[in-house]
């Protein structure tokens, strides 16, 4: 199972509204728990080593506070489409420290363009835009932790 399959499984679990899913084969085991479960996290177990990624306790209030104020404060942003994080990890605007950022405010992007990188479990995943348009706002600071489905960019599709 590759990272895209794991991401799709996480999206499916989130949309299905279940609190926990376990998937096991002879090569690995993955446990996905949603925030409604007692402990939030994703566990990936290859044959021998165990990797566990859990959302830090301090991250939840930080990400929930801006989301609570966003609808009231940004009524004019309703015409924009959000590019959201497909995973939990650390958001980076550059492919590496010595390179330029992927996108800036005012840049025009097409569907499939790489807009950022999210590091999860020492893997750097390039995040591609699913929409075309103009970047209006960057909602996350560089090297900040992000949650699954957290808005990263606002795009004007017109």
PDB file of C-alpha atoms in Angstrom:
ATOM      1  CA  UNK A   1       0.000   0.000   0.000  1.00  0.00           C
ATOM      2  CA  UNK A   2       1.535   3.334  -1.027  1.00  0.00           C
ATOM      3  CA  UNK A   3       1.000   6.800   0.454  1.00  0.00           C
ATOM      4  CA  UNK A   4      -1.792   7.672  -2.033  1.00  0.00           C
ATOM      5  CA  UNK A   5      -3.742   4.554  -0.999  1.00  0.00           C
ATOM      6  CA  UNK A   6      -3.293   5.468   2.672  1.00  0.00           C
ATOM      7  CA  UNK A   7      -4.452   9.045   2.004  1.00  0.00           C
ATOM      8  CA  UNK A   8      -7.529   7.759   0.154  1.00  0.00           C
ATOM      9  CA  UNK A   9      -8.300   5.381   3.019  1.00  0.00           C
ATOM     10  CA  UNK A  10      -8.020   8.247   5.527  1.00  0.00           C
ATOM     11  CA  UNK A  11     -10.385  10.389   3.400  1.00  0.00           C
ATOM     12  CA  UNK A  12     -12.857   7.503   3.173  1.00  0.00           C
ATOM     13  CA  UNK A  13     -12.789   6.934   6.951  1.00  0.00           C
ATOM     14  CA  UNK A  14     -13.308  10.660   7.609  1.00  0.00           C
ATOM     15  CA  UNK A  15     -16.304  10.820   5.266  1.00  0.00           C
ATOM     16  CA  UNK A  16     -17.810   7.560   6.529  1.00  0.00           C
ATOM     17  CA  UNK A  17     -18.114   8.966  10.049  1.00  0.00           C
ATOM     18  CA  UNK A  18     -16.672   5.924  11.818  1.00  0.00           C
ATOM     19  CA  UNK A  19     -14.418   6.312  14.823  1.00  0.00           C
ATOM     20  CA  UNK A  20     -11.812   3.650  14.010  1.00  0.00           C
ATOM     21  CA  UNK A  21     -10.754   1.372  11.129  1.00  0.00           C
ATOM     22  CA  UNK A  22      -8.131  -1.373  11.212  1.00  0.00           C
ATOM     23  CA  UNK A  23      -6.678  -2.800   8.006  1.00  0.00           C
ATOM     24  CA  UNK A  24      -4.222  -5.672   8.187  1.00  0.00           C
ATOM     25  CA  UNK A  25      -2.280  -7.758   5.661  1.00  0.00           C
ATOM     26  CA  UNK A  26       0.678 -10.065   6.132  1.00  0.00           C
ATOM     27  CA  UNK A  27       3.080  -7.176   5.357  1.00  0.00           C
ATOM     28  CA  UNK A  28       1.641  -4.381   7.449  1.00  0.00           C
ATOM     29  CA  UNK A  29      -1.172  -3.133   9.627  1.00  0.00           C
ATOM     30  CA  UNK A  30      -2.770   0.313   9.703  1.00  0.00           C
ATOM     31  CA  UNK A  31      -5.123   1.682  12.362  1.00  0.00           C
ATOM     32  CA  UNK A  32      -6.974   4.921  11.618  1.00  0.00           C
ATOM     33  CA  UNK A  33      -8.803   6.699  14.417  1.00  0.00           C
ATOM     34  CA  UNK A  34     -10.929   9.788  13.862  1.00  0.00           C
ATOM     35  CA  UNK A  35     -11.104  12.710  16.326  1.00  0.00           C
ATOM     36  CA  UNK A  36     -14.315  11.264  17.762  1.00  0.00           C
ATOM     37  CA  UNK A  37     -12.333   8.260  18.999  1.00  0.00           C
ATOM     38  CA  UNK A  38     -10.762   8.392  22.459  1.00  0.00           C
ATOM     39  CA  UNK A  39      -7.226   8.871  21.092  1.00  0.00           C
ATOM     40  CA  UNK A  40      -6.600  10.558  17.752  1.00  0.00           C
ATOM     41  CA  UNK A  41      -3.883   9.150  15.491  1.00  0.00           C
ATOM     42  CA  UNK A  42      -2.687   6.966  12.669  1.00  0.00           C
ATOM     43  CA  UNK A  43      -0.512   3.922  13.249  1.00  0.00           C
ATOM     44  CA  UNK A  44       1.443   2.187  10.481  1.00  0.00           C
ATOM     45  CA  UNK A  45       3.138  -1.075  11.405  1.00  0.00           C
ATOM     46  CA  UNK A  46       5.520  -2.706   8.901  1.00  0.00           C
ATOM     47  CA  UNK A  47       6.875  -6.184   9.653  1.00  0.00           C
ATOM     48  CA  UNK A  48       9.202  -5.094  12.470  1.00  0.00           C
ATOM     49  CA  UNK A  49       9.485  -1.371  13.296  1.00  0.00           C
ATOM     50  CA  UNK A  50       6.502   0.578  14.574  1.00  0.00           C
ATOM     51  CA  UNK A  51       5.775   4.158  13.519  1.00  0.00           C
ATOM     52  CA  UNK A  52       3.055   6.158  15.174  1.00  0.00           C
ATOM     53  CA  UNK A  53       1.928   9.647  14.313  1.00  0.00           C
ATOM     54  CA  UNK A  54      -0.482  11.364  16.629  1.00  0.00           C
ATOM     55  CA  UNK A  55      -1.743  14.882  16.506  1.00  0.00           C
ATOM     56  CA  UNK A  56      -0.113  16.938  19.261  1.00  0.00           C
ATOM     57  CA  UNK A  57      -2.523  18.096  21.950  1.00  0.00           C
ATOM     58  CA  UNK A  58      -1.560  21.745  21.393  1.00  0.00           C
ATOM     59  CA  UNK A  59      -2.373  21.565  17.669  1.00  0.00           C
ATOM     60  CA  UNK A  60      -6.126  21.062  18.023  1.00  0.00           C
ATOM     61  CA  UNK A  61      -6.894  24.376  19.765  1.00  0.00           C
ATOM     62  CA  UNK A  62      -4.597  26.302  17.435  1.00  0.00           C
ATOM     63  CA  UNK A  63      -6.319  25.009  14.294  1.00  0.00           C
ATOM     64  CA  UNK A  64      -9.834  25.094  15.684  1.00  0.00           C
ATOM     65  CA  UNK A  65      -9.670  28.736  16.784  1.00  0.00           C
ATOM     66  CA  UNK A  66      -9.031  30.188  13.282  1.00  0.00           C
ATOM     67  CA  UNK A  67     -11.675  27.892  11.823  1.00  0.00           C
ATOM     68  CA  UNK A  68     -14.242  29.151  14.328  1.00  0.00           C
ATOM     69  CA  UNK A  69     -13.579  32.787  13.411  1.00  0.00           C
ATOM     70  CA  UNK A  70     -13.166  32.260   9.661  1.00  0.00           C
ATOM     71  CA  UNK A  71     -16.869  32.259   8.660  1.00  0.00           C
ATOM     72  CA  UNK A  72     -17.639  35.452  10.612  1.00  0.00           C
ATOM     73  CA  UNK A  73     -14.461  37.356   9.709  1.00  0.00           C
ATOM     74  CA  UNK A  74     -14.107  36.311   6.063  1.00  0.00           C
ATOM     75  CA  UNK A  75     -17.586  36.596   4.585  1.00  0.00           C
ATOM     76  CA  UNK A  76     -16.090  38.024   1.389  1.00  0.00           C
ATOM     77  CA  UNK A  77     -13.915  34.886   1.061  1.00  0.00           C
ATOM     78  CA  UNK A  78     -16.979  32.709   0.339  1.00  0.00           C
ATOM     79  CA  UNK A  79     -16.451  33.124  -3.409  1.00  0.00           C
ATOM     80  CA  UNK A  80     -13.016  31.506  -3.133  1.00  0.00           C
ATOM     81  CA  UNK A  81     -12.196  27.791  -3.150  1.00  0.00           C
ATOM     82  CA  UNK A  82      -9.872  26.344  -0.508  1.00  0.00           C
ATOM     83  CA  UNK A  83      -6.983  24.009  -1.288  1.00  0.00           C
ATOM     84  CA  UNK A  84      -7.029  21.683   1.726  1.00  0.00           C
ATOM     85  CA  UNK A  85      -4.457  19.448   3.339  1.00  0.00           C
ATOM     86  CA  UNK A  86      -4.926  15.775   2.434  1.00  0.00           C
ATOM     87  CA  UNK A  87      -2.996  14.655   5.539  1.00  0.00           C
ATOM     88  CA  UNK A  88      -1.599  15.504   8.939  1.00  0.00           C
ATOM     89  CA  UNK A  89       1.962  16.800   8.859  1.00  0.00           C
ATOM     90  CA  UNK A  90       4.202  19.850   8.596  1.00  0.00           C
ATOM     91  CA  UNK A  91       3.463  22.416   5.853  1.00  0.00           C
ATOM     92  CA  UNK A  92       6.338  23.784   3.752  1.00  0.00           C
ATOM     93  CA  UNK A  93       6.071  26.374   0.981  1.00  0.00           C
ATOM     94  CA  UNK A  94       9.453  25.388  -0.552  1.00  0.00           C
ATOM     95  CA  UNK A  95      10.718  22.049  -1.888  1.00  0.00           C
ATOM     96  CA  UNK A  96      13.950  22.651   0.087  1.00  0.00           C
ATOM     97  CA  UNK A  97      15.439  25.534   2.116  1.00  0.00           C
ATOM     98  CA  UNK A  98      17.600  26.779  -0.784  1.00  0.00           C
ATOM     99  CA  UNK A  99      14.777  26.767  -3.384  1.00  0.00           C
ATOM    100  CA  UNK A 100      12.030  29.297  -4.166  1.00  0.00           C
ATOM    101  CA  UNK A 101       8.473  28.921  -2.867  1.00  0.00           C
ATOM    102  CA  UNK A 102       6.016  26.937  -4.989  1.00  0.00           C
ATOM    103  CA  UNK A 103       3.370  29.696  -5.124  1.00  0.00           C
ATOM    104  CA  UNK A 104       2.829  33.267  -3.919  1.00  0.00           C
ATOM    105  CA  UNK A 105      -0.291  35.388  -3.527  1.00  0.00           C
ATOM    106  CA  UNK A 106      -1.313  36.544  -7.012  1.00  0.00           C
ATOM    107  CA  UNK A 107       0.143  33.525  -8.832  1.00  0.00           C
ATOM    108  CA  UNK A 108      -2.082  31.708 -11.311  1.00  0.00           C
ATOM    109  CA  UNK A 109      -2.191  27.934 -10.853  1.00  0.00           C
ATOM    110  CA  UNK A 110      -3.620  25.092 -12.904  1.00  0.00           C
ATOM    111  CA  UNK A 111      -5.114  21.834 -11.741  1.00  0.00           C
ATOM    112  CA  UNK A 112      -2.234  19.471 -10.971  1.00  0.00           C
ATOM    113  CA  UNK A 113       0.311  22.199 -10.112  1.00  0.00           C
ATOM    114  CA  UNK A 114       2.335  21.561  -6.944  1.00  0.00           C
ATOM    115  CA  UNK A 115       1.442  24.237  -4.374  1.00  0.00           C
ATOM    116  CA  UNK A 116       3.331  23.012  -1.284  1.00  0.00           C
ATOM    117  CA  UNK A 117       4.947  20.066   0.472  1.00  0.00           C
ATOM    118  CA  UNK A 118       3.668  18.331   3.600  1.00  0.00           C
ATOM    119  CA  UNK A 119       6.104  16.263   5.633  1.00  0.00           C
ATOM    120  CA  UNK A 120       4.583  13.252   7.342  1.00  0.00           C
ATOM    121  CA  UNK A 121       6.715  10.563   9.018  1.00  0.00           C
ATOM    122  CA  UNK A 122       9.895  11.845   7.320  1.00  0.00           C
ATOM    123  CA  UNK A 123       8.243  11.645   3.875  1.00  0.00           C
ATOM    124  CA  UNK A 124       7.853  14.848   1.875  1.00  0.00           C
ATOM    125  CA  UNK A 125       4.567  14.715  -0.050  1.00  0.00           C
ATOM    126  CA  UNK A 126       4.011  17.188  -2.876  1.00  0.00           C
ATOM    127  CA  UNK A 127       0.488  18.602  -2.683  1.00  0.00           C
ATOM    128  CA  UNK A 128      -1.123  19.361  -6.021  1.00  0.00           C
ATOM    129  CA  UNK A 129      -3.984  21.765  -6.625  1.00  0.00           C
ATOM    130  CA  UNK A 130      -7.269  20.199  -7.651  1.00  0.00           C
ATOM    131  CA  UNK A 131      -8.505  23.507  -9.089  1.00  0.00           C
ATOM    132  CA  UNK A 132      -7.276  26.219 -11.435  1.00  0.00           C
ATOM    133  CA  UNK A 133      -7.285  29.900 -10.568  1.00  0.00           C
ATOM    134  CA  UNK A 134      -5.411  32.678  -8.817  1.00  0.00           C
ATOM    135  CA  UNK A 135      -3.923  32.353  -5.297  1.00  0.00           C
ATOM    136  CA  UNK A 136      -5.709  34.933  -3.133  1.00  0.00           C
ATOM    137  CA  UNK A 137      -4.519  34.027   0.354  1.00  0.00           C
ATOM    138  CA  UNK A 138      -2.010  31.683   2.015  1.00  0.00           C
ATOM    139  CA  UNK A 139      -3.643  30.504   5.234  1.00  0.00           C
ATOM    140  CA  UNK A 140      -0.745  28.602   6.863  1.00  0.00           C
ATOM    141  CA  UNK A 141       2.703  29.768   7.937  1.00  0.00           C
ATOM    142  CA  UNK A 142       5.760  27.943   6.601  1.00  0.00           C
ATOM    143  CA  UNK A 143       6.932  25.001   8.773  1.00  0.00           C
ATOM    144  CA  UNK A 144       3.624  24.926  10.682  1.00  0.00           C
ATOM    145  CA  UNK A 145       1.772  21.748  11.642  1.00  0.00           C
ATOM    146  CA  UNK A 146      -1.423  21.116   9.654  1.00  0.00           C
ATOM    147  CA  UNK A 147      -4.394  18.831  10.198  1.00  0.00           C
ATOM    148  CA  UNK A 148      -6.248  16.662   7.721  1.00  0.00           C
ATOM    149  CA  UNK A 149      -8.682  18.739   5.602  1.00  0.00           C
ATOM    150  CA  UNK A 150      -7.304  22.057   6.945  1.00  0.00           C
ATOM    151  CA  UNK A 151      -7.512  24.884   4.363  1.00  0.00           C
ATOM    152  CA  UNK A 152      -4.033  25.854   3.128  1.00  0.00           C
ATOM    153  CA  UNK A 153      -4.743  28.329   0.319  1.00  0.00           C
ATOM    154  CA  UNK A 154      -7.702  30.327  -0.992  1.00  0.00           C
ATOM    155  CA  UNK A 155      -8.014  30.307  -4.782  1.00  0.00           C
ATOM    156  CA  UNK A 156     -10.192  32.543  -6.967  1.00  0.00           C
ATOM    157  CA  UNK A 157     -11.412  30.133  -9.666  1.00  0.00           C
ATOM    158  CA  UNK A 158     -12.673  32.918 -11.970  1.00  0.00           C
TER     159      UNK A 158
END
